[in-house]
mmCIF file with all atom_site columns, C-alpha atoms in Angstrom:
data_model
loop_
_atom_site.group_PDB
_atom_site.id
_atom_site.type_symbol
_atom_site.label_atom_id
_atom_site.label_alt_id
_atom_site.label_comp_id
_atom_site.label_asym_id
_atom_site.label_entity_id
_atom_site.label_seq_id
_atom_site.pdbx_PDB_ins_code
_atom_site.Cartn_x
_atom_site.Cartn_y
_atom_site.Cartn_z
_atom_site.occupancy
_atom_site.B_iso_or_equiv
_atom_site.pdbx_formal_charge
_atom_site.auth_seq_id
_atom_site.auth_comp_id
_atom_site.auth_asym_id
_atom_site.auth_atom_id
_atom_site.pdbx_PDB_model_num
ATOM 1   C CA . MET P 1 1   ? 42.595 -28.950 4.858  1.00 0.00 ? 1   MET P CA 1
ATOM 2   C CA . LYS P 1 2   ? 39.512 -30.447 3.263  1.00 0.00 ? 2   LYS P CA 1
ATOM 3   C CA . LEU P 1 3   ? 39.829 -34.208 3.042  1.00 0.00 ? 3   LEU P CA 1
ATOM 4   C CA . THR P 1 4   ? 38.692 -34.276 -0.592 1.00 0.00 ? 4   THR P CA 1
ATOM 5   C CA . ASP P 1 5   ? 41.557 -31.945 -1.536 1.00 0.00 ? 5   ASP P CA 1
ATOM 6   C CA . LYS P 1 6   ? 44.007 -34.004 0.463  1.00 0.00 ? 6   LYS P CA 1
ATOM 7   C CA . ILE P 1 7   ? 42.919 -37.263 -1.180 1.00 0.00 ? 7   ILE P CA 1
ATOM 8   C CA . THR P 1 8   ? 43.033 -35.677 -4.643 1.00 0.00 ? 8   THR P CA 1
ATOM 9   C CA . SER P 1 9   ? 46.581 -34.485 -4.055 1.00 0.00 ? 9   SER P CA 1
ATOM 10  C CA . GLN P 1 10  ? 47.789 -37.990 -3.136 1.00 0.00 ? 10  GLN P CA 1
ATOM 11  C CA . SER P 1 11  ? 49.843 -39.897 -5.663 1.00 0.00 ? 11  SER P CA 1
ATOM 12  C CA . PRO P 1 12  ? 47.965 -43.018 -6.835 1.00 0.00 ? 12  PRO P CA 1
ATOM 13  C CA . SER P 1 13  ? 51.088 -45.027 -6.059 1.00 0.00 ? 13  SER P CA 1
ATOM 14  C CA . ASN P 1 14  ? 51.173 -43.744 -2.480 1.00 0.00 ? 14  ASN P CA 1
ATOM 15  C CA . PRO P 1 15  ? 48.559 -45.525 -0.334 1.00 0.00 ? 15  PRO P CA 1
ATOM 16  C CA . PHE P 1 16  ? 47.123 -43.638 2.607  1.00 0.00 ? 16  PHE P CA 1
ATOM 17  C CA . PHE P 1 17  ? 45.221 -44.516 5.757  1.00 0.00 ? 17  PHE P CA 1
ATOM 18  C CA . THR P 1 18  ? 43.208 -42.886 8.505  1.00 0.00 ? 18  THR P CA 1
ATOM 19  C CA . PHE P 1 19  ? 42.478 -43.759 12.122 1.00 0.00 ? 19  PHE P CA 1
ATOM 20  C CA . GLU P 1 20  ? 39.076 -43.620 13.792 1.00 0.00 ? 20  GLU P CA 1
ATOM 21  C CA . PHE P 1 21  ? 38.594 -43.109 17.511 1.00 0.00 ? 21  PHE P CA 1
ATOM 22  C CA . PHE P 1 22  ? 35.641 -43.208 19.866 1.00 0.00 ? 22  PHE P CA 1
ATOM 23  C CA . PRO P 1 23  ? 36.088 -40.737 22.741 1.00 0.00 ? 23  PRO P CA 1
ATOM 24  C CA . PRO P 1 24  ? 36.099 -42.500 26.113 1.00 0.00 ? 24  PRO P CA 1
ATOM 25  C CA . ARG P 1 25  ? 33.680 -41.303 28.769 1.00 0.00 ? 25  ARG P CA 1
ATOM 26  C CA . THR P 1 26  ? 36.206 -41.204 31.621 1.00 0.00 ? 26  THR P CA 1
ATOM 27  C CA . ASP P 1 27  ? 39.114 -38.820 32.123 1.00 0.00 ? 27  ASP P CA 1
ATOM 28  C CA . GLN P 1 28  ? 41.519 -41.737 32.544 1.00 0.00 ? 28  GLN P CA 1
ATOM 29  C CA . GLY P 1 29  ? 40.300 -43.325 29.319 1.00 0.00 ? 29  GLY P CA 1
ATOM 30  C CA . PHE P 1 30  ? 40.659 -39.978 27.554 1.00 0.00 ? 30  PHE P CA 1
ATOM 31  C CA . GLU P 1 31  ? 44.259 -39.586 28.785 1.00 0.00 ? 31  GLU P CA 1
ATOM 32  C CA . ASN P 1 32  ? 45.087 -43.137 27.675 1.00 0.00 ? 32  ASN P CA 1
ATOM 33  C CA . LEU P 1 33  ? 43.630 -42.481 24.233 1.00 0.00 ? 33  LEU P CA 1
ATOM 34  C CA . VAL P 1 34  ? 45.547 -39.216 23.837 1.00 0.00 ? 34  VAL P CA 1
ATOM 35  C CA . SER P 1 35  ? 48.745 -41.103 24.656 1.00 0.00 ? 35  SER P CA 1
ATOM 36  C CA . ARG P 1 36  ? 47.968 -43.664 21.938 1.00 0.00 ? 36  ARG P CA 1
ATOM 37  C CA . ILE P 1 37  ? 47.059 -40.961 19.436 1.00 0.00 ? 37  ILE P CA 1
ATOM 38  C CA . THR P 1 38  ? 50.411 -39.289 20.108 1.00 0.00 ? 38  THR P CA 1
ATOM 39  C CA . ARG P 1 39  ? 52.197 -42.501 19.143 1.00 0.00 ? 39  ARG P CA 1
ATOM 40  C CA . LEU P 1 40  ? 49.951 -43.250 16.168 1.00 0.00 ? 40  LEU P CA 1
ATOM 41  C CA . CYS P 1 41  ? 50.435 -39.755 14.718 1.00 0.00 ? 41  CYS P CA 1
ATOM 42  C CA . THR P 1 42  ? 54.093 -40.612 14.155 1.00 0.00 ? 42  THR P CA 1
ATOM 43  C CA . LEU P 1 43  ? 52.813 -42.968 11.404 1.00 0.00 ? 43  LEU P CA 1
ATOM 44  C CA . HIS P 1 44  ? 51.485 -39.913 9.493  1.00 0.00 ? 44  HIS P CA 1
ATOM 45  C CA . PRO P 1 45  ? 47.847 -40.820 8.854  1.00 0.00 ? 45  PRO P CA 1
ATOM 46  C CA . LEU P 1 46  ? 46.056 -38.814 6.174  1.00 0.00 ? 46  LEU P CA 1
ATOM 47  C CA . ALA P 1 47  ? 43.411 -37.920 8.757  1.00 0.00 ? 47  ALA P CA 1
ATOM 48  C CA . ILE P 1 48  ? 41.884 -38.906 12.062 1.00 0.00 ? 48  ILE P CA 1
ATOM 49  C CA . SER P 1 49  ? 38.173 -39.563 12.387 1.00 0.00 ? 49  SER P CA 1
ATOM 50  C CA . ILE P 1 50  ? 36.398 -38.907 15.697 1.00 0.00 ? 50  ILE P CA 1
ATOM 51  C CA . THR P 1 51  ? 33.014 -40.534 16.316 1.00 0.00 ? 51  THR P CA 1
ATOM 52  C CA . TRP P 1 52  ? 30.082 -38.698 17.879 1.00 0.00 ? 52  TRP P CA 1
ATOM 53  C CA . GLY P 1 53  ? 29.007 -41.413 20.290 1.00 0.00 ? 53  GLY P CA 1
ATOM 54  C CA . ALA P 1 54  ? 25.748 -43.304 20.605 1.00 0.00 ? 54  ALA P CA 1
ATOM 55  C CA . GLY P 1 55  ? 22.868 -40.881 20.836 1.00 0.00 ? 55  GLY P CA 1
ATOM 56  C CA . GLY P 1 56  ? 25.304 -37.981 20.916 1.00 0.00 ? 56  GLY P CA 1
ATOM 57  C CA . SER P 1 57  ? 26.416 -39.189 24.355 1.00 0.00 ? 57  SER P CA 1
ATOM 58  C CA . THR P 1 58  ? 30.032 -38.136 23.865 1.00 0.00 ? 58  THR P CA 1
ATOM 59  C CA . LYS P 1 59  ? 29.540 -35.011 21.757 1.00 0.00 ? 59  LYS P CA 1
ATOM 60  C CA . GLU P 1 60  ? 31.480 -32.760 24.151 1.00 0.00 ? 60  GLU P CA 1
ATOM 61  C CA . ARG P 1 61  ? 34.318 -35.293 24.332 1.00 0.00 ? 61  ARG P CA 1
ATOM 62  C CA . SER P 1 62  ? 34.155 -35.710 20.559 1.00 0.00 ? 62  SER P CA 1
ATOM 63  C CA . LEU P 1 63  ? 34.592 -31.976 20.033 1.00 0.00 ? 63  LEU P CA 1
ATOM 64  C CA . GLU P 1 64  ? 37.370 -31.851 22.626 1.00 0.00 ? 64  GLU P CA 1
ATOM 65  C CA . LEU P 1 65  ? 39.265 -34.758 21.074 1.00 0.00 ? 65  LEU P CA 1
ATOM 66  C CA . ALA P 1 66  ? 38.757 -33.511 17.517 1.00 0.00 ? 66  ALA P CA 1
ATOM 67  C CA . GLY P 1 67  ? 40.031 -30.072 18.512 1.00 0.00 ? 67  GLY P CA 1
ATOM 68  C CA . LEU P 1 68  ? 43.060 -31.637 20.180 1.00 0.00 ? 68  LEU P CA 1
ATOM 69  C CA . THR P 1 69  ? 43.999 -33.834 17.213 1.00 0.00 ? 69  THR P CA 1
ATOM 70  C CA . GLN P 1 70  ? 43.545 -30.917 14.825 1.00 0.00 ? 70  GLN P CA 1
ATOM 71  C CA . ALA P 1 71  ? 45.476 -28.327 16.850 1.00 0.00 ? 71  ALA P CA 1
ATOM 72  C CA . GLU P 1 72  ? 48.057 -30.264 18.857 1.00 0.00 ? 72  GLU P CA 1
ATOM 73  C CA . TYR P 1 73  ? 49.013 -32.917 16.338 1.00 0.00 ? 73  TYR P CA 1
ATOM 74  C CA . GLY P 1 74  ? 48.312 -31.054 13.104 1.00 0.00 ? 74  GLY P CA 1
ATOM 75  C CA . VAL P 1 75  ? 46.388 -34.005 11.705 1.00 0.00 ? 75  VAL P CA 1
ATOM 76  C CA . ASP P 1 76  ? 43.323 -33.159 9.662  1.00 0.00 ? 76  ASP P CA 1
ATOM 77  C CA . THR P 1 77  ? 40.334 -34.364 11.612 1.00 0.00 ? 77  THR P CA 1
ATOM 78  C CA . VAL P 1 78  ? 36.973 -35.660 10.440 1.00 0.00 ? 78  VAL P CA 1
ATOM 79  C CA . LEU P 1 79  ? 34.287 -35.082 13.053 1.00 0.00 ? 79  LEU P CA 1
ATOM 80  C CA . HIS P 1 80  ? 31.324 -37.452 12.930 1.00 0.00 ? 80  HIS P CA 1
ATOM 81  C CA . PHE P 1 81  ? 28.050 -35.634 13.333 1.00 0.00 ? 81  PHE P CA 1
ATOM 82  C CA . THR P 1 82  ? 24.676 -37.307 13.945 1.00 0.00 ? 82  THR P CA 1
ATOM 83  C CA . CYS P 1 83  ? 21.028 -36.229 14.005 1.00 0.00 ? 83  CYS P CA 1
ATOM 84  C CA . THR P 1 84  ? 20.481 -38.131 17.240 1.00 0.00 ? 84  THR P CA 1
ATOM 85  C CA . ASN P 1 85  ? 19.379 -35.869 20.097 1.00 0.00 ? 85  ASN P CA 1
ATOM 86  C CA . MET P 1 86  ? 20.184 -32.779 18.050 1.00 0.00 ? 86  MET P CA 1
ATOM 87  C CA . GLU P 1 87  ? 18.038 -29.684 17.624 1.00 0.00 ? 87  GLU P CA 1
ATOM 88  C CA . ARG P 1 88  ? 18.848 -26.773 15.358 1.00 0.00 ? 88  ARG P CA 1
ATOM 89  C CA . GLY P 1 89  ? 20.484 -24.815 18.177 1.00 0.00 ? 89  GLY P CA 1
ATOM 90  C CA . SER P 1 90  ? 22.707 -27.702 19.243 1.00 0.00 ? 90  SER P CA 1
ATOM 91  C CA . VAL P 1 91  ? 23.629 -28.444 15.608 1.00 0.00 ? 91  VAL P CA 1
ATOM 92  C CA . ASP P 1 92  ? 24.600 -24.809 15.160 1.00 0.00 ? 92  ASP P CA 1
ATOM 93  C CA . ASP P 1 93  ? 26.562 -24.790 18.446 1.00 0.00 ? 93  ASP P CA 1
ATOM 94  C CA . ALA P 1 94  ? 28.471 -27.934 17.474 1.00 0.00 ? 94  ALA P CA 1
ATOM 95  C CA . LEU P 1 95  ? 29.297 -26.563 14.014 1.00 0.00 ? 95  LEU P CA 1
ATOM 96  C CA . GLN P 1 96  ? 30.464 -23.294 15.583 1.00 0.00 ? 96  GLN P CA 1
ATOM 97  C CA . ALA P 1 97  ? 32.710 -25.253 17.966 1.00 0.00 ? 97  ALA P CA 1
ATOM 98  C CA . ALA P 1 98  ? 34.088 -27.400 15.127 1.00 0.00 ? 98  ALA P CA 1
ATOM 99  C CA . LYS P 1 99  ? 34.826 -24.281 13.086 1.00 0.00 ? 99  LYS P CA 1
ATOM 100 C CA . ALA P 1 100 ? 36.484 -22.612 16.097 1.00 0.00 ? 100 ALA P CA 1
ATOM 101 C CA . HIS P 1 101 ? 38.729 -25.698 16.394 1.00 0.00 ? 101 HIS P CA 1
ATOM 102 C CA . ARG P 1 102 ? 39.585 -25.267 12.684 1.00 0.00 ? 102 ARG P CA 1
ATOM 103 C CA . ILE P 1 103 ? 37.966 -28.578 11.805 1.00 0.00 ? 103 ILE P CA 1
ATOM 104 C CA . SER P 1 104 ? 36.889 -28.507 8.182  1.00 0.00 ? 104 SER P CA 1
ATOM 105 C CA . ASN P 1 105 ? 35.725 -32.105 7.682  1.00 0.00 ? 105 ASN P CA 1
ATOM 106 C CA . ILE P 1 106 ? 32.353 -33.457 8.818  1.00 0.00 ? 106 ILE P CA 1
ATOM 107 C CA . LEU P 1 107 ? 30.952 -36.959 8.419  1.00 0.00 ? 107 LEU P CA 1
ATOM 108 C CA . ALA P 1 108 ? 27.155 -36.635 8.494  1.00 0.00 ? 108 ALA P CA 1
ATOM 109 C CA . LEU P 1 109 ? 25.179 -39.602 9.816  1.00 0.00 ? 109 LEU P CA 1
ATOM 110 C CA . ARG P 1 110 ? 21.624 -40.179 10.892 1.00 0.00 ? 110 ARG P CA 1
ATOM 111 C CA . GLY P 1 111 ? 22.651 -41.981 14.034 1.00 0.00 ? 111 GLY P CA 1
ATOM 112 C CA . GLY P 1 112 ? 20.383 -43.894 16.342 1.00 0.00 ? 112 GLY P CA 1
ATOM 113 C CA . ILE P 1 113 ? 19.794 -46.746 13.964 1.00 0.00 ? 113 ILE P CA 1
ATOM 114 C CA . CYS P 1 114 ? 21.734 -49.758 12.774 1.00 0.00 ? 114 CYS P CA 1
ATOM 115 C CA . LEU P 1 115 ? 20.923 -51.837 9.725  1.00 0.00 ? 115 LEU P CA 1
ATOM 116 C CA . SER P 1 116 ? 21.579 -55.506 10.376 1.00 0.00 ? 116 SER P CA 1
ATOM 117 C CA . VAL P 1 117 ? 21.905 -57.684 7.341  1.00 0.00 ? 117 VAL P CA 1
ATOM 118 C CA . LEU P 1 118 ? 22.663 -61.407 7.452  1.00 0.00 ? 118 LEU P CA 1
ATOM 119 C CA . TYR P 1 119 ? 23.756 -63.331 4.361  1.00 0.00 ? 119 TYR P CA 1
ATOM 120 C CA . GLU P 1 120 ? 23.911 -67.065 3.788  1.00 0.00 ? 120 GLU P CA 1
ATOM 121 C CA . TYR P 1 121 ? 25.298 -68.314 0.467  1.00 0.00 ? 121 TYR P CA 1
ATOM 122 C CA . ASP P 1 122 ? 24.565 -64.969 -1.223 1.00 0.00 ? 122 ASP P CA 1
ATOM 123 C CA . ASN P 1 123 ? 20.893 -65.124 -0.206 1.00 0.00 ? 123 ASN P CA 1
ATOM 124 C CA . LEU P 1 124 ? 19.472 -62.326 1.915  1.00 0.00 ? 124 LEU P CA 1
ATOM 125 C CA . MET P 1 125 ? 18.097 -64.032 5.005  1.00 0.00 ? 125 MET P CA 1
ATOM 126 C CA . THR P 1 126 ? 16.963 -61.233 7.299  1.00 0.00 ? 126 THR P CA 1
ATOM 127 C CA . MET P 1 127 ? 17.037 -57.492 7.370  1.00 0.00 ? 127 MET P CA 1
ATOM 128 C CA . SER P 1 128 ? 16.024 -55.353 10.309 1.00 0.00 ? 128 SER P CA 1
ATOM 129 C CA . SER P 1 129 ? 16.352 -51.791 11.497 1.00 0.00 ? 129 SER P CA 1
ATOM 130 C CA . ASP P 1 130 ? 17.349 -51.787 15.125 1.00 0.00 ? 130 ASP P CA 1
ATOM 131 C CA . PRO P 1 131 ? 16.324 -48.824 17.307 1.00 0.00 ? 131 PRO P CA 1
ATOM 132 C CA . PRO P 1 132 ? 18.632 -47.497 20.019 1.00 0.00 ? 132 PRO P CA 1
ATOM 133 C CA . ARG P 1 133 ? 19.134 -49.800 22.982 1.00 0.00 ? 133 ARG P CA 1
ATOM 134 C CA . GLY P 1 134 ? 16.061 -49.826 25.243 1.00 0.00 ? 134 GLY P CA 1
ATOM 135 C CA . LYS P 1 135 ? 13.824 -48.101 22.690 1.00 0.00 ? 135 LYS P CA 1
ATOM 136 C CA . GLU P 1 136 ? 11.036 -49.402 20.501 1.00 0.00 ? 136 GLU P CA 1
ATOM 137 C CA . GLU P 1 137 ? 11.931 -47.071 17.625 1.00 0.00 ? 137 GLU P CA 1
ATOM 138 C CA . TRP P 1 138 ? 14.212 -44.148 16.828 1.00 0.00 ? 138 TRP P CA 1
ATOM 139 C CA . ILE P 1 139 ? 12.396 -40.821 17.053 1.00 0.00 ? 139 ILE P CA 1
ATOM 140 C CA . PRO P 1 140 ? 14.257 -37.630 16.174 1.00 0.00 ? 140 PRO P CA 1
ATOM 141 C CA . ILE P 1 141 ? 13.872 -34.803 18.675 1.00 0.00 ? 141 ILE P CA 1
ATOM 142 C CA . ASP P 1 142 ? 13.859 -32.233 15.859 1.00 0.00 ? 142 ASP P CA 1
ATOM 143 C CA . PRO P 1 143 ? 11.848 -33.056 12.722 1.00 0.00 ? 143 PRO P CA 1
ATOM 144 C CA . ASN P 1 144 ? 14.333 -30.956 10.729 1.00 0.00 ? 144 ASN P CA 1
ATOM 145 C CA . PHE P 1 145 ? 17.117 -33.457 11.476 1.00 0.00 ? 145 PHE P CA 1
ATOM 146 C CA . GLN P 1 146 ? 15.851 -36.934 10.654 1.00 0.00 ? 146 GLN P CA 1
ATOM 147 C CA . HIS P 1 147 ? 18.484 -38.065 8.152  1.00 0.00 ? 147 HIS P CA 1
ATOM 148 C CA . ALA P 1 148 ? 22.099 -37.318 7.270  1.00 0.00 ? 148 ALA P CA 1
ATOM 149 C CA . ILE P 1 149 ? 20.876 -35.366 4.235  1.00 0.00 ? 149 ILE P CA 1
ATOM 150 C CA . ASP P 1 150 ? 19.143 -32.951 6.620  1.00 0.00 ? 150 ASP P CA 1
ATOM 151 C CA . LEU P 1 151 ? 22.488 -32.146 8.225  1.00 0.00 ? 151 LEU P CA 1
ATOM 152 C CA . VAL P 1 152 ? 24.063 -31.699 4.793  1.00 0.00 ? 152 VAL P CA 1
ATOM 153 C CA . LYS P 1 153 ? 21.270 -29.370 3.659  1.00 0.00 ? 153 LYS P CA 1
ATOM 154 C CA . PHE P 1 154 ? 21.553 -27.322 6.855  1.00 0.00 ? 154 PHE P CA 1
ATOM 155 C CA . ILE P 1 155 ? 25.321 -26.935 6.530  1.00 0.00 ? 155 ILE P CA 1
ATOM 156 C CA . ARG P 1 156 ? 25.154 -26.136 2.808  1.00 0.00 ? 156 ARG P CA 1
ATOM 157 C CA . SER P 1 157 ? 22.339 -23.587 3.315  1.00 0.00 ? 157 SER P CA 1
ATOM 158 C CA . SER P 1 158 ? 24.354 -21.538 5.787  1.00 0.00 ? 158 SER P CA 1
ATOM 159 C CA . PRO P 1 159 ? 26.814 -19.021 4.326  1.00 0.00 ? 159 PRO P CA 1
ATOM 160 C CA . GLU P 1 160 ? 28.850 -19.378 7.507  1.00 0.00 ? 160 GLU P CA 1
ATOM 161 C CA . TYR P 1 161 ? 29.370 -23.117 7.000  1.00 0.00 ? 161 TYR P CA 1
ATOM 162 C CA . SER P 1 162 ? 28.828 -23.944 3.326  1.00 0.00 ? 162 SER P CA 1
ATOM 163 C CA . GLU P 1 163 ? 32.326 -23.069 2.127  1.00 0.00 ? 163 GLU P CA 1
ATOM 164 C CA . HIS P 1 164 ? 34.114 -24.019 5.336  1.00 0.00 ? 164 HIS P CA 1
ATOM 165 C CA . PHE P 1 165 ? 33.082 -27.663 5.702  1.00 0.00 ? 165 PHE P CA 1
ATOM 166 C CA . CYS P 1 166 ? 33.870 -30.633 3.505  1.00 0.00 ? 166 CYS P CA 1
ATOM 167 C CA . ILE P 1 167 ? 31.025 -33.082 4.154  1.00 0.00 ? 167 ILE P CA 1
ATOM 168 C CA . GLY P 1 168 ? 31.049 -36.835 3.791  1.00 0.00 ? 168 GLY P CA 1
ATOM 169 C CA . VAL P 1 169 ? 27.957 -38.936 4.360  1.00 0.00 ? 169 VAL P CA 1
ATOM 170 C CA . ALA P 1 170 ? 27.537 -42.387 5.828  1.00 0.00 ? 170 ALA P CA 1
ATOM 171 C CA . GLY P 1 171 ? 24.031 -43.574 5.215  1.00 0.00 ? 171 GLY P CA 1
ATOM 172 C CA . GLN P 1 172 ? 21.639 -46.058 3.804  1.00 0.00 ? 172 GLN P CA 1
ATOM 173 C CA . LEU P 1 173 ? 18.816 -45.839 1.314  1.00 0.00 ? 173 LEU P CA 1
ATOM 174 C CA . ALA P 1 174 ? 15.738 -44.555 3.123  1.00 0.00 ? 174 ALA P CA 1
ATOM 175 C CA . PHE P 1 175 ? 13.456 -47.262 1.780  1.00 0.00 ? 175 PHE P CA 1
ATOM 176 C CA . LEU P 1 176 ? 15.537 -49.997 3.408  1.00 0.00 ? 176 LEU P CA 1
ATOM 177 C CA . ASN P 1 177 ? 14.175 -48.966 6.805  1.00 0.00 ? 177 ASN P CA 1
ATOM 178 C CA . GLU P 1 178 ? 10.718 -49.977 5.642  1.00 0.00 ? 178 GLU P CA 1
ATOM 179 C CA . VAL P 1 179 ? 11.635 -53.268 3.953  1.00 0.00 ? 179 VAL P CA 1
ATOM 180 C CA . LYS P 1 180 ? 10.353 -56.400 5.651  1.00 0.00 ? 180 LYS P CA 1
ATOM 181 C CA . ILE P 1 181 ? 11.636 -59.731 4.405  1.00 0.00 ? 181 ILE P CA 1
ATOM 182 C CA . ASP P 1 182 ? 10.209 -62.996 5.729  1.00 0.00 ? 182 ASP P CA 1
#
């Protein structure tokens, strides 16, 4: 079920919650997480959110875990989806896999960048855009997927995906990447 429909159908007097999980890289870690998810599902979360992993490093595990939570536990799953290390073909493949797993909720993110903001007594002290670890700057591998909005536009432009996916966006204003404060 689309998360927007699920939230809309909730009674205002009935609070809800979701869980978010990062897929482990090892098989043992994956098994441990699945065991925890089994127990946590007994609390009846509204949804489970599965992250994509830094630089798309866990995308296969993310799809596997999202498919498992959707099918085995019957919990609506939100699959994070980033632009990082994604070309049109891999975006399409991942969306096909999500659809095959009956996942209907996507959280679109740019990925590969973190905005660090430090406050002291309500005064903005520093602001910086941090590139991925070990890199001078974040460079998309496909110029068509530079921002979360590019993923949204791609999904919405495809008849195969536009009606199927409910899309949320986690992002920042584009101009903030260019702001330098001394």
